[in-house]
Short mmCIF file of C-alpha atoms and ligand atoms in Angstrom, two decimals:
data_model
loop_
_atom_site.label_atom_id
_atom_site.label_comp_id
_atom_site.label_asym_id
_atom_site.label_seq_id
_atom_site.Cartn_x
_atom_site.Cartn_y
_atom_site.Cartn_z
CA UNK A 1444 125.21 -213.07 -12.82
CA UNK A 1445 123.82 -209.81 -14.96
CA UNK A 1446 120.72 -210.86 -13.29
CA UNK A 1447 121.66 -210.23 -9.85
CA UNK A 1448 123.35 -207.25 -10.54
CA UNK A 1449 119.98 -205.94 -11.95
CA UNK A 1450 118.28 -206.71 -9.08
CA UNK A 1451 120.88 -205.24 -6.48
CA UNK A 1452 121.00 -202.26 -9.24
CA UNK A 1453 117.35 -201.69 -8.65
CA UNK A 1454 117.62 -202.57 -4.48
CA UNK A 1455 120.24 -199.25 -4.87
CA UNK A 1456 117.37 -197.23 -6.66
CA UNK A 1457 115.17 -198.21 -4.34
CA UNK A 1458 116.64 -197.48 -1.42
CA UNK A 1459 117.90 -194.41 -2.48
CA UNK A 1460 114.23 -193.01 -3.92
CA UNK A 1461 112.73 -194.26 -0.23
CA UNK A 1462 115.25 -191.67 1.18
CA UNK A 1463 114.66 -189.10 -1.31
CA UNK A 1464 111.03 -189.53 -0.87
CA UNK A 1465 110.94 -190.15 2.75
CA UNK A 1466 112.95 -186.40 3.47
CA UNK A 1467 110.33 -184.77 1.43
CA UNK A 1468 107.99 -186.22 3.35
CA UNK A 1469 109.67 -185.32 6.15
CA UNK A 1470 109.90 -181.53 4.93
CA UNK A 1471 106.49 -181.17 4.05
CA UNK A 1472 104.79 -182.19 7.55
CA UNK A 1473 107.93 -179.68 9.27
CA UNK A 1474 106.54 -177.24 6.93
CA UNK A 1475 102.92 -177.51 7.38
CA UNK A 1476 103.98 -177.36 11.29
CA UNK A 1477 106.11 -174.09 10.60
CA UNK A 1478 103.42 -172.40 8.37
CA UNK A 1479 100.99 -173.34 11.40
CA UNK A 1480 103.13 -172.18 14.23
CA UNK A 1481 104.08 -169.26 12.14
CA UNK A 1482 107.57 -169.65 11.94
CA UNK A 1483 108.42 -168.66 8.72
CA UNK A 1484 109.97 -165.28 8.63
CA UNK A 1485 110.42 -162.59 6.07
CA UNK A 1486 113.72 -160.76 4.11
CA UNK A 1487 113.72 -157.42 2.78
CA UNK A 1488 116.22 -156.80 0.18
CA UNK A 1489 116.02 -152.80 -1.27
CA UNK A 1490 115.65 -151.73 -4.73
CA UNK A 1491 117.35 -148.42 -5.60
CA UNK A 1492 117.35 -145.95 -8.40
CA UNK A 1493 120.44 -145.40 -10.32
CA UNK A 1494 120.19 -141.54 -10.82
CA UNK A 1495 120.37 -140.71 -6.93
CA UNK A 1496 121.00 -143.96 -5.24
CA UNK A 1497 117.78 -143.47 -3.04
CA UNK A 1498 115.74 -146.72 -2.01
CA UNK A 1499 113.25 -147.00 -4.42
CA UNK A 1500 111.49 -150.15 -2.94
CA UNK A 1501 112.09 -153.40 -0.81
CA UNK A 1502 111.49 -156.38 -2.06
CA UNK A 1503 109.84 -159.29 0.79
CA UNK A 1504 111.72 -163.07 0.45
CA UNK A 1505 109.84 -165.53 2.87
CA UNK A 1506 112.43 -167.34 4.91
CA UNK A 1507 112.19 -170.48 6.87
CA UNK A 1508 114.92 -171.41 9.63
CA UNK A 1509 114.57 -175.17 9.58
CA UNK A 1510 114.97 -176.10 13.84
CA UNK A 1511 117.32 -178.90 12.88
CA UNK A 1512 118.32 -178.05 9.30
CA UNK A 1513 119.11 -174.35 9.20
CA UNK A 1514 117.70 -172.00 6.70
CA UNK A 1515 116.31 -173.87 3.98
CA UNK A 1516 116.34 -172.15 0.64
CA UNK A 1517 112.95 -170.16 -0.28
CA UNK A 1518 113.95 -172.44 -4.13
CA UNK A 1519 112.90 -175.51 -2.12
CA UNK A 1520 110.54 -174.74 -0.13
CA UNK A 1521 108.16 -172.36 -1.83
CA UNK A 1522 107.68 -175.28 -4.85
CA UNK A 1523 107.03 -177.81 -2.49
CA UNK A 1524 104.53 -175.44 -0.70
CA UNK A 1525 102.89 -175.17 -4.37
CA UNK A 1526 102.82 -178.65 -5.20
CA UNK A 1527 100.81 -179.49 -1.84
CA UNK A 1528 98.39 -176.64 -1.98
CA UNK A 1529 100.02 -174.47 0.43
CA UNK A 1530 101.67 -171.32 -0.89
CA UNK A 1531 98.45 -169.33 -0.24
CA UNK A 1532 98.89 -169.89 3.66
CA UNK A 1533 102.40 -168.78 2.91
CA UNK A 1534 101.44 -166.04 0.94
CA UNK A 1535 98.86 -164.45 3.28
CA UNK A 1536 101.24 -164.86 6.18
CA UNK A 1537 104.28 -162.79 4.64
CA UNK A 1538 102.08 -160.47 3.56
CA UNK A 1539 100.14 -159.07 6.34
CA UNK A 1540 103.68 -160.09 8.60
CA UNK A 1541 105.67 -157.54 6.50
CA UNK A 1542 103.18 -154.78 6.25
CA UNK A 1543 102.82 -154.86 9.61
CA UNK A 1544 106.57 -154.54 10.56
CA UNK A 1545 107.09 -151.85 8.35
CA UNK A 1546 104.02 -149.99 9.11
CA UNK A 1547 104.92 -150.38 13.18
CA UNK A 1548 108.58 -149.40 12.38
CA UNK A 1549 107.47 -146.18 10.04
CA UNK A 1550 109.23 -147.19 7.27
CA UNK A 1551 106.88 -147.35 4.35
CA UNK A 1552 105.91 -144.44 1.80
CA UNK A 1553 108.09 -141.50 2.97
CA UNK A 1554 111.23 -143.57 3.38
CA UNK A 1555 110.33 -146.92 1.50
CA UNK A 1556 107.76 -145.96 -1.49
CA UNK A 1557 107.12 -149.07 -2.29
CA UNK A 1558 106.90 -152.83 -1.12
CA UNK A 1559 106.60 -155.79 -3.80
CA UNK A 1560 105.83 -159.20 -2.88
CA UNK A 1561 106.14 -162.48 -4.92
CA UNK A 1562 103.18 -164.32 -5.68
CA UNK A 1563 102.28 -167.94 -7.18
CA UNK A 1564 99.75 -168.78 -9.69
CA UNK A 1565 97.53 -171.14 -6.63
CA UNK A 1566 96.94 -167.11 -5.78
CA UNK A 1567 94.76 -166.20 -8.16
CA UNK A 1568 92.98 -169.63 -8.46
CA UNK A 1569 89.54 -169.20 -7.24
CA UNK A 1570 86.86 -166.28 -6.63
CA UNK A 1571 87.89 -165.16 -2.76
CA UNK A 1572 91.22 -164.43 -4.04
CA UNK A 1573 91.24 -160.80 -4.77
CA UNK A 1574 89.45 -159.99 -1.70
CA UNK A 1575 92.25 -162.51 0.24
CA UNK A 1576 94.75 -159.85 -0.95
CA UNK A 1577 92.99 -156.69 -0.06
CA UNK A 1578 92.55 -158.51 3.06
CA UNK A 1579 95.74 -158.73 3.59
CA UNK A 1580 96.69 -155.17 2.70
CA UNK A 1581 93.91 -153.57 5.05
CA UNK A 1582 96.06 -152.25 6.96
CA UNK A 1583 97.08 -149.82 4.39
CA UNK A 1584 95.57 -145.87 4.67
CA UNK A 1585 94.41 -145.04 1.21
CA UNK A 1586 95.18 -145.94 -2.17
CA UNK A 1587 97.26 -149.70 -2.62
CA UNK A 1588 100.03 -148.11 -5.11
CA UNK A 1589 102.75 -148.52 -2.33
CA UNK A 1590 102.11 -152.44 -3.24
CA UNK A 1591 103.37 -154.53 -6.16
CA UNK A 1592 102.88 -157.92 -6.52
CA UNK A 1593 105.99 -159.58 -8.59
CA UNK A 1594 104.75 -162.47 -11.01
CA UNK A 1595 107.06 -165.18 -13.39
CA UNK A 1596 105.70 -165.04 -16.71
CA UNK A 1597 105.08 -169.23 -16.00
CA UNK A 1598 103.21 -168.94 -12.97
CA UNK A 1599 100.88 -166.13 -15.33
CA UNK A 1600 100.41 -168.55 -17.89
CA UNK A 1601 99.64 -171.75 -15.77
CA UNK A 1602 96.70 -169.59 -14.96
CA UNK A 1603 95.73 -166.59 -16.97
CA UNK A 1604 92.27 -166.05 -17.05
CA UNK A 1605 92.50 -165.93 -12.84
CA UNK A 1606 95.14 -163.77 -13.05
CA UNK A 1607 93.79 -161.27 -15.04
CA UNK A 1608 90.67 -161.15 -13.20
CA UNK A 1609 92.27 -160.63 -9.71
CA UNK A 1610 95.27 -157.90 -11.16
CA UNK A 1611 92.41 -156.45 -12.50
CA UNK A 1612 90.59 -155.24 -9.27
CA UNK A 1613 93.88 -155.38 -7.63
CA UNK A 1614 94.67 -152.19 -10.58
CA UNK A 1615 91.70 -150.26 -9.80
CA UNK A 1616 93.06 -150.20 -6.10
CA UNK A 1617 96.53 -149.03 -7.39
CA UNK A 1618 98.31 -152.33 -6.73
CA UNK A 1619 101.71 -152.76 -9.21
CA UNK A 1620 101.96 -155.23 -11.27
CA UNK A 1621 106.13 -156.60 -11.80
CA UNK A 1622 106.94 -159.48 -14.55
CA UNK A 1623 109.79 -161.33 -12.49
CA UNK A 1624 112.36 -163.22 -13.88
CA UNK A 1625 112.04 -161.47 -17.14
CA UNK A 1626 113.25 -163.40 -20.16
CA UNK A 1627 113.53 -166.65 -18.73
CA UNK A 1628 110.53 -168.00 -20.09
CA UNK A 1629 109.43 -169.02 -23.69
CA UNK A 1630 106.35 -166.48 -23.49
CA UNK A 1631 107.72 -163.06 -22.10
CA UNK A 1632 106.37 -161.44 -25.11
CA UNK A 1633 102.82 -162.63 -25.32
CA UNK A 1634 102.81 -162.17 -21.51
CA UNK A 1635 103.33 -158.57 -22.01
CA UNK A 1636 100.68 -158.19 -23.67
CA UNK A 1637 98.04 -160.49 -21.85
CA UNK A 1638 98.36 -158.58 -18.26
CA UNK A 1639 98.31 -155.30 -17.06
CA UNK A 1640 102.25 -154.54 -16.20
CA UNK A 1641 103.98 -151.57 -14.85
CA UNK A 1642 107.56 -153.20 -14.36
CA UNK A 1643 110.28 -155.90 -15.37
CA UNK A 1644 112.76 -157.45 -13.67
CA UNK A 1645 115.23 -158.52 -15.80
CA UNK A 1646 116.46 -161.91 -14.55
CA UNK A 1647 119.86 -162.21 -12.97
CA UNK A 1648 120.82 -165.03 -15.10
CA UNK A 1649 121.24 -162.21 -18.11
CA UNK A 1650 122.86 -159.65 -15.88
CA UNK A 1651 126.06 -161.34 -14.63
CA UNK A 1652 127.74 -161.22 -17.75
CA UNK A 1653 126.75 -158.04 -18.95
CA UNK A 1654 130.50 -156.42 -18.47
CA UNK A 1655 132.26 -159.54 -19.97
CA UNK A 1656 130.10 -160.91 -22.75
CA UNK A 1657 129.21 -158.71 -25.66
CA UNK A 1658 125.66 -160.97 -26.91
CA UNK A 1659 124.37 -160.62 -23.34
CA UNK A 1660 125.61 -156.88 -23.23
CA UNK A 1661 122.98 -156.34 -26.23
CA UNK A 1662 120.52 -158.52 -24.90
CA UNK A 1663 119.98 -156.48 -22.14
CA UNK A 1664 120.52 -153.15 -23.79
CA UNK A 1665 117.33 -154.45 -26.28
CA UNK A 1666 115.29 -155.41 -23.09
CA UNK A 1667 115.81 -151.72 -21.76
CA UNK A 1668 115.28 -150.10 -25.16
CA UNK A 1669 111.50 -152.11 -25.58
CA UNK A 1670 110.39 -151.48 -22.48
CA UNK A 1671 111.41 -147.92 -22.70
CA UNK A 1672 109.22 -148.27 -25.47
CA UNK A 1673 106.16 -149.41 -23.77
CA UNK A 1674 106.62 -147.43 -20.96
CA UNK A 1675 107.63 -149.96 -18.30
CA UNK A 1676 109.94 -149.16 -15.63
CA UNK A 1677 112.90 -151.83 -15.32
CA UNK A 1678 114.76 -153.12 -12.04
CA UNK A 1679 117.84 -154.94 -12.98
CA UNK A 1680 118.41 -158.13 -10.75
CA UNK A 1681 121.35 -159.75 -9.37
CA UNK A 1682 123.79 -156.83 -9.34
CA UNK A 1683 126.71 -157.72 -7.74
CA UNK A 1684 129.55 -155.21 -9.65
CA UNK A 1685 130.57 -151.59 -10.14
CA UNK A 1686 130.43 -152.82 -14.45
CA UNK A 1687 127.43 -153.53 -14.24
CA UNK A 1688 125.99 -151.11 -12.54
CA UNK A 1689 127.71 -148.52 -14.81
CA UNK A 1690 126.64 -150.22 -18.22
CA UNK A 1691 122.89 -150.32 -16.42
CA UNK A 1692 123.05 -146.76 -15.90
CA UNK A 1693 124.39 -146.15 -19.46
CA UNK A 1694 121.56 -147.91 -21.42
CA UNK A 1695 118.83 -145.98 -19.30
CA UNK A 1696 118.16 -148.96 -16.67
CA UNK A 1697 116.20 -146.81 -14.06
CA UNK A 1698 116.78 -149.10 -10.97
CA UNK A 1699 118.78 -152.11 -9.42
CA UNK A 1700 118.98 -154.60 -6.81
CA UNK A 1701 121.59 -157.17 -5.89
CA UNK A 1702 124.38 -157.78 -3.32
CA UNK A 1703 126.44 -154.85 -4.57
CA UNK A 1704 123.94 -152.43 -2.95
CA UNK A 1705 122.21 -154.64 -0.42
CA UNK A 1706 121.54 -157.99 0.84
CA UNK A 1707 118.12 -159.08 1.73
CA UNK A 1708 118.16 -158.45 5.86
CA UNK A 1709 115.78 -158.83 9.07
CA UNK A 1710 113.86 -155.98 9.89
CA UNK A 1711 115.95 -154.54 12.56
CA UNK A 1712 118.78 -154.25 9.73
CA UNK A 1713 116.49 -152.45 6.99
CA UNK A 1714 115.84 -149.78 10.04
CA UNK A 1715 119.55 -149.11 10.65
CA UNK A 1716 120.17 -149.50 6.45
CA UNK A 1717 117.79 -146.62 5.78
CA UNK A 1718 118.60 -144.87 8.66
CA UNK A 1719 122.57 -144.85 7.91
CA UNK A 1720 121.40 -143.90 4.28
CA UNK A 1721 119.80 -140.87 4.85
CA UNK A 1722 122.14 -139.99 7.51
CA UNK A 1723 124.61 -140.00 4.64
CA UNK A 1724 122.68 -138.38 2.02
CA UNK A 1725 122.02 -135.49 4.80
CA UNK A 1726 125.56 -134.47 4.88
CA UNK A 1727 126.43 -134.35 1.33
P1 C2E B 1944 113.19 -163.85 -6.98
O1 C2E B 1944 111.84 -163.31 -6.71
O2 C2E B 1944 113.72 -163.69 -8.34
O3 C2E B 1944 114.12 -163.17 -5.88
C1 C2E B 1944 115.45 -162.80 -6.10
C2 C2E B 1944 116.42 -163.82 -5.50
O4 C2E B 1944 117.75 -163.45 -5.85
C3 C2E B 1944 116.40 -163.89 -3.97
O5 C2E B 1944 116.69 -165.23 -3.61
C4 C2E B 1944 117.57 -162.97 -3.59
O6 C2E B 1944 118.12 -163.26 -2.34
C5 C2E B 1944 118.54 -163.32 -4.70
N1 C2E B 1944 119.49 -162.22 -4.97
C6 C2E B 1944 119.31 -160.89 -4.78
N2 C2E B 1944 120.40 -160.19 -5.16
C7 C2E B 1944 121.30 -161.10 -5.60
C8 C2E B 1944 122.65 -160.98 -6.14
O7 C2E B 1944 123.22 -159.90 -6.29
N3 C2E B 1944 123.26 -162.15 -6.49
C9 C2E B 1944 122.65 -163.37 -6.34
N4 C2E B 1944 123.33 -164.45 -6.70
N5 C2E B 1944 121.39 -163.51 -5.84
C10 C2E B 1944 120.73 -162.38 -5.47
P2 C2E B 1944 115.84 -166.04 -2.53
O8 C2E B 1944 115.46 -165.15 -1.38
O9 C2E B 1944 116.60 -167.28 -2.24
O10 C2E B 1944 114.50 -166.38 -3.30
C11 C2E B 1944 114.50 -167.25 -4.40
C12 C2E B 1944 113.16 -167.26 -5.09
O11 C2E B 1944 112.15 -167.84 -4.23
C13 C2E B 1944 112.62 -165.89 -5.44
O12 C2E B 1944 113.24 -165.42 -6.63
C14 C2E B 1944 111.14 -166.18 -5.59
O13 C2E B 1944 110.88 -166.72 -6.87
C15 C2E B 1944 110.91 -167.25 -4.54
N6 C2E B 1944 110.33 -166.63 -3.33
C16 C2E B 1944 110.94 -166.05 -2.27
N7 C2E B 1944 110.05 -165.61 -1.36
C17 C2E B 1944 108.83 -165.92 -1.87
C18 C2E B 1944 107.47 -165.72 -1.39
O14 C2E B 1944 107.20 -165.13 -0.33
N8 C2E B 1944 106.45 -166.20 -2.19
C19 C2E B 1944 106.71 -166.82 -3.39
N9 C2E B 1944 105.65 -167.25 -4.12
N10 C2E B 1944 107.96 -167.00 -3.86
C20 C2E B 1944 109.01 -166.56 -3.11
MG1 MG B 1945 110.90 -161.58 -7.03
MG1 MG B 1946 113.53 -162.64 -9.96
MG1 MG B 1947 113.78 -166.06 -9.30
#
């Protein structure tokens, strides 16, 4: 009796783990086939400075409308892409796709100064990789400060030494460096010191309760007070109210990003969104 409910236990697990496995599967080879047709698309979400509301950057967010599926979440499909040596196609794709629609559309430097793009540790993994990026930023006229390239502190530490040797030229070329997903990791410290960084993003996780719960409230207020310290600029992620945009503002947070002030849109959206903007800022 308990026997044969072990076994029809484990048929259960079985059957359920061949699904599980046989979707992923499934969504790797439709994923090798998008990244190969080039059907992966790119988001731009805007960053914008407290003091005068002006767009101080976009952010790019690869997107990937699944034919039968829909949009499938960049969460799923940009780990899977890492696991199976693929994020560097990825990469190299929504890079040179995004600087070319905003270079064609005339929206970088004058009214977008500047356009940060996330990036995995299988980047910076072997010897062609800085000239891979500057490869992909040719494009560019003159100096690469326009760019930042947006880093988690756990990608950074699954592979420091490359890292720092690619941010390194990358630097001398005037590419940013961002820390993303501040504070989430066990290591944001050391991290700080270890690479050359000109801005944090503090995680959305800590921002959400900022208006309601007193412990994160401080949190972030010590976040903005150290890296006022060290001289790093700080975007606040995931702002979504009027609170906490205002208690931002009050402990010196220089810029934001989140639903409140923009979603991340296609590029025919981001041309109407700055172009309402400074229509707007014209007549006050
Ligand atoms: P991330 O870099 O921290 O990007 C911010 C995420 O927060 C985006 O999710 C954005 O849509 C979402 N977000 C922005 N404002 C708000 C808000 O006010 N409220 C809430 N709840 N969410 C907000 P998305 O586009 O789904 O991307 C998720 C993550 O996937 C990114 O987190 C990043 O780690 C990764 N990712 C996206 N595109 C790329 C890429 O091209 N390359 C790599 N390596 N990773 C990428
Ligand atoms: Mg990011
Ligand atoms: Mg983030
Ligand atoms: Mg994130």
């Amino acid at each position: 009796e308990a026997k044969s409910m072990g076994s029809n236990r484990l048929r259960v697990y079985k059957s359920e783990y061949g699904e599980h496995a046989s979707k992923r599967t499934k969504l790797l080879f439709d994923l090798k086939a998008a990244i190969a047709n080039k059907k992966l698309s790119v988001a731009y979400q805007p960053q914008f400075k407290l003091d005068d509301q002006s767009i101080s950057g976009v952010e790019v967010l690869a997107r990937w409308h699944h034919p039968e599926a829909g949009l499938i979440p960049p969460d799923i499909f940009i780990p899977l892409a890492e696991q199976h040596g693929l994020i560097s196609s990825i990469t190299d794709f929504i890079m040179q796709t995004a600087i070319r629609e905003l270079l064609d559309a005339d929206l970088l430097y004058q009214r977008i100064p500047r356009v940060s793009f996330n990036v995995s540790a299988a980047d910076f993994n072997n010897q062609t990789s800085a000239q891979r990026f500057l490869h992909n930023l040719a494009d560019l006229p003159g100096d690469l400060s326009v760019v930042e390239l947006e880093l988690t502190e756990t990608s950074a530490l699954l592979n420091l030494e490359g890292v720092k040797k690619v941010l390194n030229v990358l630097r001398e070329r005037g590419v940013q460096v961002s820390l993303d997903d501040f504070g989430t990791s066990y290591s944001s410290l050391s991290t700080l010191r270890l690479l050359p960084i000109q801005e944090l993003k503090i995680d959305q996780s800590f921002v959400r309760d900022i208006a309601t719960n007193a412990h994160d409230a401080r949190l972030v207020k010590t976040i903005l007070a150290m890296a006022s310290a060290l001289n790093l600029r700080v975007v606040a992620e995931g702002v979504e109210s009027h609170q906490q945009a205002r208690y931002l503002e009050q402990q010196g947070c220089q810029e934001v990003q989140g639903f409140l002030y923009a979603k991340p849109m296609g590029l025919q959206s981001l041309k109407s969104f700055v172009h309402n903007l400074s229509a707007s800022a014209a007549q006050q």
